Tab-separated table of C-alpha atoms and ligand atoms in Angstrom:
chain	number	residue	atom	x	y	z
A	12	UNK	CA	-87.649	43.415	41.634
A	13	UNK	CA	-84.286	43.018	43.296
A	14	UNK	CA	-81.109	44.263	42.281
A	15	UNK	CA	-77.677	42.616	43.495
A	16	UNK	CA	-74.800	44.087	42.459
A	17	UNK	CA	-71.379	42.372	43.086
A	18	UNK	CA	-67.445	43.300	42.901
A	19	UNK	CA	-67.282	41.323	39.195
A	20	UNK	CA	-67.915	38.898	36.949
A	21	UNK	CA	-67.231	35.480	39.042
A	22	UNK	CA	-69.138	36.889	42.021
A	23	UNK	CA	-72.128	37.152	39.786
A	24	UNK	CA	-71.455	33.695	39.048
A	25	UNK	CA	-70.906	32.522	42.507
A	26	UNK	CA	-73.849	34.207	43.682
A	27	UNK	CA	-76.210	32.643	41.083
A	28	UNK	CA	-74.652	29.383	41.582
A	29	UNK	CA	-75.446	29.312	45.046
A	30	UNK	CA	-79.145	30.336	44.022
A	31	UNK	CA	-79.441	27.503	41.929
A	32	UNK	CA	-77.988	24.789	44.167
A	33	UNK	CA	-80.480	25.920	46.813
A	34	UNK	CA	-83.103	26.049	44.101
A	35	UNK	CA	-82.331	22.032	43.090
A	36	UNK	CA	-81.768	20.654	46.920
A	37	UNK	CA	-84.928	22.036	47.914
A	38	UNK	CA	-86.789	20.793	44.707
A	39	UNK	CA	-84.716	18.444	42.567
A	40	UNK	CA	-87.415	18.061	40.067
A	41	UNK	CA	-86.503	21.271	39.808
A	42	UNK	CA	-87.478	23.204	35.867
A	43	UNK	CA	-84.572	25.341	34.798
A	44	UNK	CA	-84.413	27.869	32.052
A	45	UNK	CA	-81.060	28.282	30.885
A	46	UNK	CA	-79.221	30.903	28.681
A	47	UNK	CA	-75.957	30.637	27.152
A	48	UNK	CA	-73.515	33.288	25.321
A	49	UNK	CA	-70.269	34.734	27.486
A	50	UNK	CA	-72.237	35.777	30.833
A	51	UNK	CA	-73.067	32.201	31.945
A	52	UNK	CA	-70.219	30.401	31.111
A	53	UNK	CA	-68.590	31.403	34.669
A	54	UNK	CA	-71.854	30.167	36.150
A	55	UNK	CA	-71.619	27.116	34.441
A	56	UNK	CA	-68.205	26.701	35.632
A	57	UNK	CA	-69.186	26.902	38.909
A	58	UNK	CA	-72.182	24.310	39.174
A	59	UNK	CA	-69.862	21.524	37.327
A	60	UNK	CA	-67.665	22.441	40.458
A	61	UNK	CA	-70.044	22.358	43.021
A	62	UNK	CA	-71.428	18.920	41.522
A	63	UNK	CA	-68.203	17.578	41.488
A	64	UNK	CA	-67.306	18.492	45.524
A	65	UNK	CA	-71.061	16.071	45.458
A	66	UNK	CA	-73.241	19.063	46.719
A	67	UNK	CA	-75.524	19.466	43.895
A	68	UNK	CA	-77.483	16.597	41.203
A	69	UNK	CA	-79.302	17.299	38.304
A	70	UNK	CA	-80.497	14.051	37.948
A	71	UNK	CA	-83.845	14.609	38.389
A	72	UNK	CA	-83.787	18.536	37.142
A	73	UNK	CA	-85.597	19.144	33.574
A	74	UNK	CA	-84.199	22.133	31.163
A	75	UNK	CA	-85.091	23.988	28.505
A	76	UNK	CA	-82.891	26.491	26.800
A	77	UNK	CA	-84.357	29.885	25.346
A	78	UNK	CA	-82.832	29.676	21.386
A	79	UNK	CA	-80.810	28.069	19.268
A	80	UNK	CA	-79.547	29.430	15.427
A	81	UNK	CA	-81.595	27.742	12.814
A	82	UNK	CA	-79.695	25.950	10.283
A	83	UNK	CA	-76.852	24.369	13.100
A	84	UNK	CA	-76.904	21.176	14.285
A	85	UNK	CA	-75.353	19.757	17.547
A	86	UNK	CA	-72.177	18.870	15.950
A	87	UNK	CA	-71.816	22.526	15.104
A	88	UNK	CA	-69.599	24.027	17.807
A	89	UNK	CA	-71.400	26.944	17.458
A	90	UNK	CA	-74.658	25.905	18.267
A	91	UNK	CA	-76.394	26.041	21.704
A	92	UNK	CA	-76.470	22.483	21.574
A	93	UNK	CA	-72.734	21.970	21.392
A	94	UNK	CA	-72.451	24.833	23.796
A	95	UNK	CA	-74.631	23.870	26.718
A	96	UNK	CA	-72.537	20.083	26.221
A	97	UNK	CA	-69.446	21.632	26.750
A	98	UNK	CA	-70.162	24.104	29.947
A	99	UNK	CA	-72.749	22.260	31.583
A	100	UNK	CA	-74.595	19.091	30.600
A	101	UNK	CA	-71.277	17.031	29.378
A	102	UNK	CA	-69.944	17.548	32.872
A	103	UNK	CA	-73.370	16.310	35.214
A	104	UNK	CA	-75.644	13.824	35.822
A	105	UNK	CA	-78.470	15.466	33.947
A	106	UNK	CA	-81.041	12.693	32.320
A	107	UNK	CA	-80.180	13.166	28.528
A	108	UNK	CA	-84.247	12.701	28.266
A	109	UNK	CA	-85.325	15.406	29.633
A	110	UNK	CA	-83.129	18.105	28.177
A	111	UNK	CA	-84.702	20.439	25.789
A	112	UNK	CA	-83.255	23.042	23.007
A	113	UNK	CA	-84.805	23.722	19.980
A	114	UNK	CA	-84.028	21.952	16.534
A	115	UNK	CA	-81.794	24.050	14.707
A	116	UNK	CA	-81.905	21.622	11.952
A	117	UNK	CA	-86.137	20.588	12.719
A	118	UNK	CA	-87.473	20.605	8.801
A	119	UNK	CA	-90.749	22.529	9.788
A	120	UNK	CA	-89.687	25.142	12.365
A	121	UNK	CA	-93.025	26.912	12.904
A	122	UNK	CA	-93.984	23.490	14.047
A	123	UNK	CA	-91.131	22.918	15.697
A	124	UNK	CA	-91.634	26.017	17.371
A	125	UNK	CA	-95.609	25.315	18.561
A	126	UNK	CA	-94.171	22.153	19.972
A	127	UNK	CA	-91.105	23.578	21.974
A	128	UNK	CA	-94.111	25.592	23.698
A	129	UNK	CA	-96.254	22.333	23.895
A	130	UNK	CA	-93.209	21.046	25.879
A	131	UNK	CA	-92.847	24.107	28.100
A	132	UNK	CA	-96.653	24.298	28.761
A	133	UNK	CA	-96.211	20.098	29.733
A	134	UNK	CA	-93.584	20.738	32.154
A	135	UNK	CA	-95.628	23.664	33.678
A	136	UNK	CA	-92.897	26.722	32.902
A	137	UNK	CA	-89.502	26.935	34.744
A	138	UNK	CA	-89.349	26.987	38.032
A	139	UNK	CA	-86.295	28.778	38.223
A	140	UNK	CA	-85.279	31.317	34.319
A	141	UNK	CA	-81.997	31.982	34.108
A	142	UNK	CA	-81.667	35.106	31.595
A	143	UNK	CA	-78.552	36.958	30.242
A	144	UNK	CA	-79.049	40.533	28.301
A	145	UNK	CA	-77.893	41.285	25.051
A	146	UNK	CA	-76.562	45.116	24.025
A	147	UNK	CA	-79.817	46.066	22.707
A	148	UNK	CA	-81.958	44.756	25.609
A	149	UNK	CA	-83.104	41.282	24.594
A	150	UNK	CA	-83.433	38.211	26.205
A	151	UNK	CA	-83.654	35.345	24.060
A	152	UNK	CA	-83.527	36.458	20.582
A	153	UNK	CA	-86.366	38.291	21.109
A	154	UNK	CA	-84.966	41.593	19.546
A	155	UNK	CA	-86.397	45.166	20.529
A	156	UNK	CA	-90.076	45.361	18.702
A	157	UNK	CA	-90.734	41.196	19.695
A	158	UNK	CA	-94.742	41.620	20.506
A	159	UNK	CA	-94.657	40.472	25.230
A	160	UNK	CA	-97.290	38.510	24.017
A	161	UNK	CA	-94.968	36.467	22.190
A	162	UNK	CA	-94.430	32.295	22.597
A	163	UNK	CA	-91.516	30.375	21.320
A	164	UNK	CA	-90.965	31.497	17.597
A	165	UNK	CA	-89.112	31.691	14.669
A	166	UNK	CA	-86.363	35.230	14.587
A	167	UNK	CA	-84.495	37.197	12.054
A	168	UNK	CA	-81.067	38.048	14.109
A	169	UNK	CA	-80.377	41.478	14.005
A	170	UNK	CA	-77.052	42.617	12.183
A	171	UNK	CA	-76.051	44.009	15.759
A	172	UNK	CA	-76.950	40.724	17.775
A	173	UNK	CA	-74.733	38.564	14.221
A	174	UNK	CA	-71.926	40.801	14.951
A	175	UNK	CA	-71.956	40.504	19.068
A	176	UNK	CA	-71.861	36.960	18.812
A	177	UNK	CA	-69.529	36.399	15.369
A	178	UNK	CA	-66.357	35.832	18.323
A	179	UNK	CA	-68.252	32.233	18.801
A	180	UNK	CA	-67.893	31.324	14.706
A	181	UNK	CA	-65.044	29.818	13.287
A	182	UNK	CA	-62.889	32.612	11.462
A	183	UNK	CA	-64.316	33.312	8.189
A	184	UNK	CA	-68.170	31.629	9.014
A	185	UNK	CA	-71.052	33.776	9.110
A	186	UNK	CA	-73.346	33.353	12.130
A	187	UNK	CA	-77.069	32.782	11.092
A	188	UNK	CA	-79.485	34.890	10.083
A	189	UNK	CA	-82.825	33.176	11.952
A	190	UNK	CA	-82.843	31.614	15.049
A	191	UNK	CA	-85.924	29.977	17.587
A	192	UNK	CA	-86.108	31.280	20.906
A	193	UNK	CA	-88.723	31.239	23.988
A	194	UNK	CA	-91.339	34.178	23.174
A	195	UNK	CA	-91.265	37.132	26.029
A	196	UNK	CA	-94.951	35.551	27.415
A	197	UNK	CA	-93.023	31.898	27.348
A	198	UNK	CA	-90.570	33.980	29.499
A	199	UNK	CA	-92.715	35.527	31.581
A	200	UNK	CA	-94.334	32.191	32.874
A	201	UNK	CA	-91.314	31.107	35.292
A	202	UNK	CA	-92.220	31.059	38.510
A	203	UNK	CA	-88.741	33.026	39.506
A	204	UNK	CA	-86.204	34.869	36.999
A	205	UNK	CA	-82.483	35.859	37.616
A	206	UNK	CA	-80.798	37.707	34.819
A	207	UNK	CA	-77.252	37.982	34.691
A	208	UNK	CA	-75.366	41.043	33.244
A	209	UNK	CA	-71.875	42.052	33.738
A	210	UNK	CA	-69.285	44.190	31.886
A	211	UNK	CA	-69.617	47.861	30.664
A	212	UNK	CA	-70.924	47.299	27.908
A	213	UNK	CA	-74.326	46.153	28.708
A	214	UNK	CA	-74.455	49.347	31.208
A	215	UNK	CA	-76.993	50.977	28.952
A	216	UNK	CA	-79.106	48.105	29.097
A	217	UNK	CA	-79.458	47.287	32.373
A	218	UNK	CA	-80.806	50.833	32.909
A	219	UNK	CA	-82.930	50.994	30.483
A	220	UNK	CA	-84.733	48.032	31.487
A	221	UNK	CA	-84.419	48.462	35.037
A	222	UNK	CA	-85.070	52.420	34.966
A	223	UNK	CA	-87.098	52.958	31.449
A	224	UNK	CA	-90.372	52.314	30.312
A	225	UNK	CA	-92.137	49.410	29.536
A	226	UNK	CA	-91.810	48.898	26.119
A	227	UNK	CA	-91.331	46.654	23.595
A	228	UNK	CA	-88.249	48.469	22.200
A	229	UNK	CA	-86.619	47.493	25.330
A	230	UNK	CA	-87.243	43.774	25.299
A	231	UNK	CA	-85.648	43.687	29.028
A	232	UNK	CA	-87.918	46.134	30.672
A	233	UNK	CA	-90.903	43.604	30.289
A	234	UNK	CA	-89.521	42.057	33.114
A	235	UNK	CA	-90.199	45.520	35.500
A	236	UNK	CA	-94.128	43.518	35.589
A	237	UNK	CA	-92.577	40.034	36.977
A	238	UNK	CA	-93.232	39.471	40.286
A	239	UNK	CA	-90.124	37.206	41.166
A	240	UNK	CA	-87.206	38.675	38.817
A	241	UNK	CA	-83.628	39.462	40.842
A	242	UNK	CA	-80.964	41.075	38.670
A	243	UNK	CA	-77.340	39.914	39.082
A	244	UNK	CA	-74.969	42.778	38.593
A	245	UNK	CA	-70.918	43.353	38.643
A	246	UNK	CA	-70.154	46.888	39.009
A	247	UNK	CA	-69.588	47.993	35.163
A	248	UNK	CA	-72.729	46.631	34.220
A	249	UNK	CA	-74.743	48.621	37.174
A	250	UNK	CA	-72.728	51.790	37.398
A	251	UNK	CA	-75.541	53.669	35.173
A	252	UNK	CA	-78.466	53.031	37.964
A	253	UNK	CA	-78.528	55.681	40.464
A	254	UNK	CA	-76.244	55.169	43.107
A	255	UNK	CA	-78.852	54.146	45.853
A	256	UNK	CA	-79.529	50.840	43.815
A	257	UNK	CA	-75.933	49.783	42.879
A	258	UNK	CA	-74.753	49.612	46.404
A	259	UNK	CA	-71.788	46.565	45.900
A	260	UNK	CA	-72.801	43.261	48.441
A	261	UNK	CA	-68.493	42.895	48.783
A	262	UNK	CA	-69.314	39.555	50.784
A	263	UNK	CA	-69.828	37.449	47.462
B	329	F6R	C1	-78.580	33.230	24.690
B	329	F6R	C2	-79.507	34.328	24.861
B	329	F6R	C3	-79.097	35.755	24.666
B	329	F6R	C4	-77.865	36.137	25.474
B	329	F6R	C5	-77.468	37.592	25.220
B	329	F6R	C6	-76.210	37.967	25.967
B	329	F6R	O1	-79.218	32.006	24.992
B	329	F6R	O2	-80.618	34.062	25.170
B	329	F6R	O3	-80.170	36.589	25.020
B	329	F6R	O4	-78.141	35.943	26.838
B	329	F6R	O5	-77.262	37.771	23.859
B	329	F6R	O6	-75.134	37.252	25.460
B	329	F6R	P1	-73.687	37.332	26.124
B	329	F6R	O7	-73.810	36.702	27.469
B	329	F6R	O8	-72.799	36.529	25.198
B	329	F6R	O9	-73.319	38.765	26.187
């Protein structure tokens, strides 16, 4: 495991940016695993930059994201759908074809579910998982308790992981109750994982799944047995690890 940590928030984006870039210009066939919530939308940002200045093309690059909220659609701003269209795929030359997010709105969801994995499995696993870390540890949806030997599958949100991300609802809408999201084994196969954490408040977090146990009550610290996972850190969100692992790279 490697740990970077970085002055703040857009460093960590600029940082994982510039991993990704490399990532696609060595191998633009490239698999990506993408999150979204607050953390990558900076990161975002940046690679609709970078592919504008014509350094970076995703023509050729295939994605999957790791959830979306059952019961929204794509013309739901608040689905992952909507989202990923508005920070990423809206503004590049990805190949509408071969972008994948669950069916929020699929009419059999376990089977939607078996075939998300189907799809995964097809495309060999990402290449390249881009994770962010919720307050309670997971990635995904999958909440503390998820079985690691879970694949993509159908969630009950936690009232915790509702309220974190109520801010993205219209005033007045409740977020969802279920969701579908990548298991922690469909995860685990990516050939390389980067997860993204910045901000205070996911501190506690980030050293309990750097520094804890392995367990499934820490969804995170699963990722302690990957043998390709580099942790993107700004200084809130690292200043619980001992201070031998959060020296700051200032150069970013
Ligand atoms: C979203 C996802 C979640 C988020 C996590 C952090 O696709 O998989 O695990 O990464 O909830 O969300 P933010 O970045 O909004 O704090």
């Amino acid at each position: 495991m490697q740990i970077r940590v970085v002055a703040q928030a857009s460093s960590v984006a600029e940082g994982v940016a510039r991993e990704v870039v490399r990532q696609l210009n060595k191998k633009p066939d490239t698999v990506l695993g993408l999150p979204t919530g607050a953390t990558p939308e900076p990161l975002y940002q940046k690679l609709v930059e970078i592919y504008r200045r014509g350094q970076v093309s995703f023509a050729q690059v295939t994605t999957f994201n790791l959830d979306e909220y059952l019961g929204l659609g794509p013309d739901h701003p608040a689905s992952y759908r909507a989202y990923m269209e508005r920070h990423l795929f809206g503004h590049v030359d990805i190949d509408p074809s071969r972008i994948h997010i669950p069916d929020g709105l699929a009419p059999d969801p376990d089977r939607e579910c078996q075939e998300y994995e189907e799809a995964l499995r097809r495309a060999g696993y990402p290449d390249l998982q881009i994770l962010g870390l919720g307050r309670n540890g997971h990635i995904g949806f999958n909440e503390p308790g998820t079985p690691f030997g879970s694949l993509t599958h159908r969630v009950r949100l936690t009232e915790s992981t509702r309220e974190a991300n109520r801010r993205f609802f219209p005033p007045g809408e409740e977020p969802p109750t279920e969701a579908i999201t990548m298991g922690v084994r469909s995860i685990m196969q990516a050939r390389r994982i980067l997860v993204l954490a910045t901000g205070e408040a996911k501190a506690e977090a980030v050293a309990k799944a750097i520094l804890g146990p392995v367990t499934e009550e820490v969804p995170a610290s699963v990722l302690q047995l990957h043998p390709n996972v580099t942790w993107w850190l700004d200084e809130a969100a690292a200043h619980l690890l001992e201070p031998d692992l959060r020296w700051v790279d200032r150069s970013l």
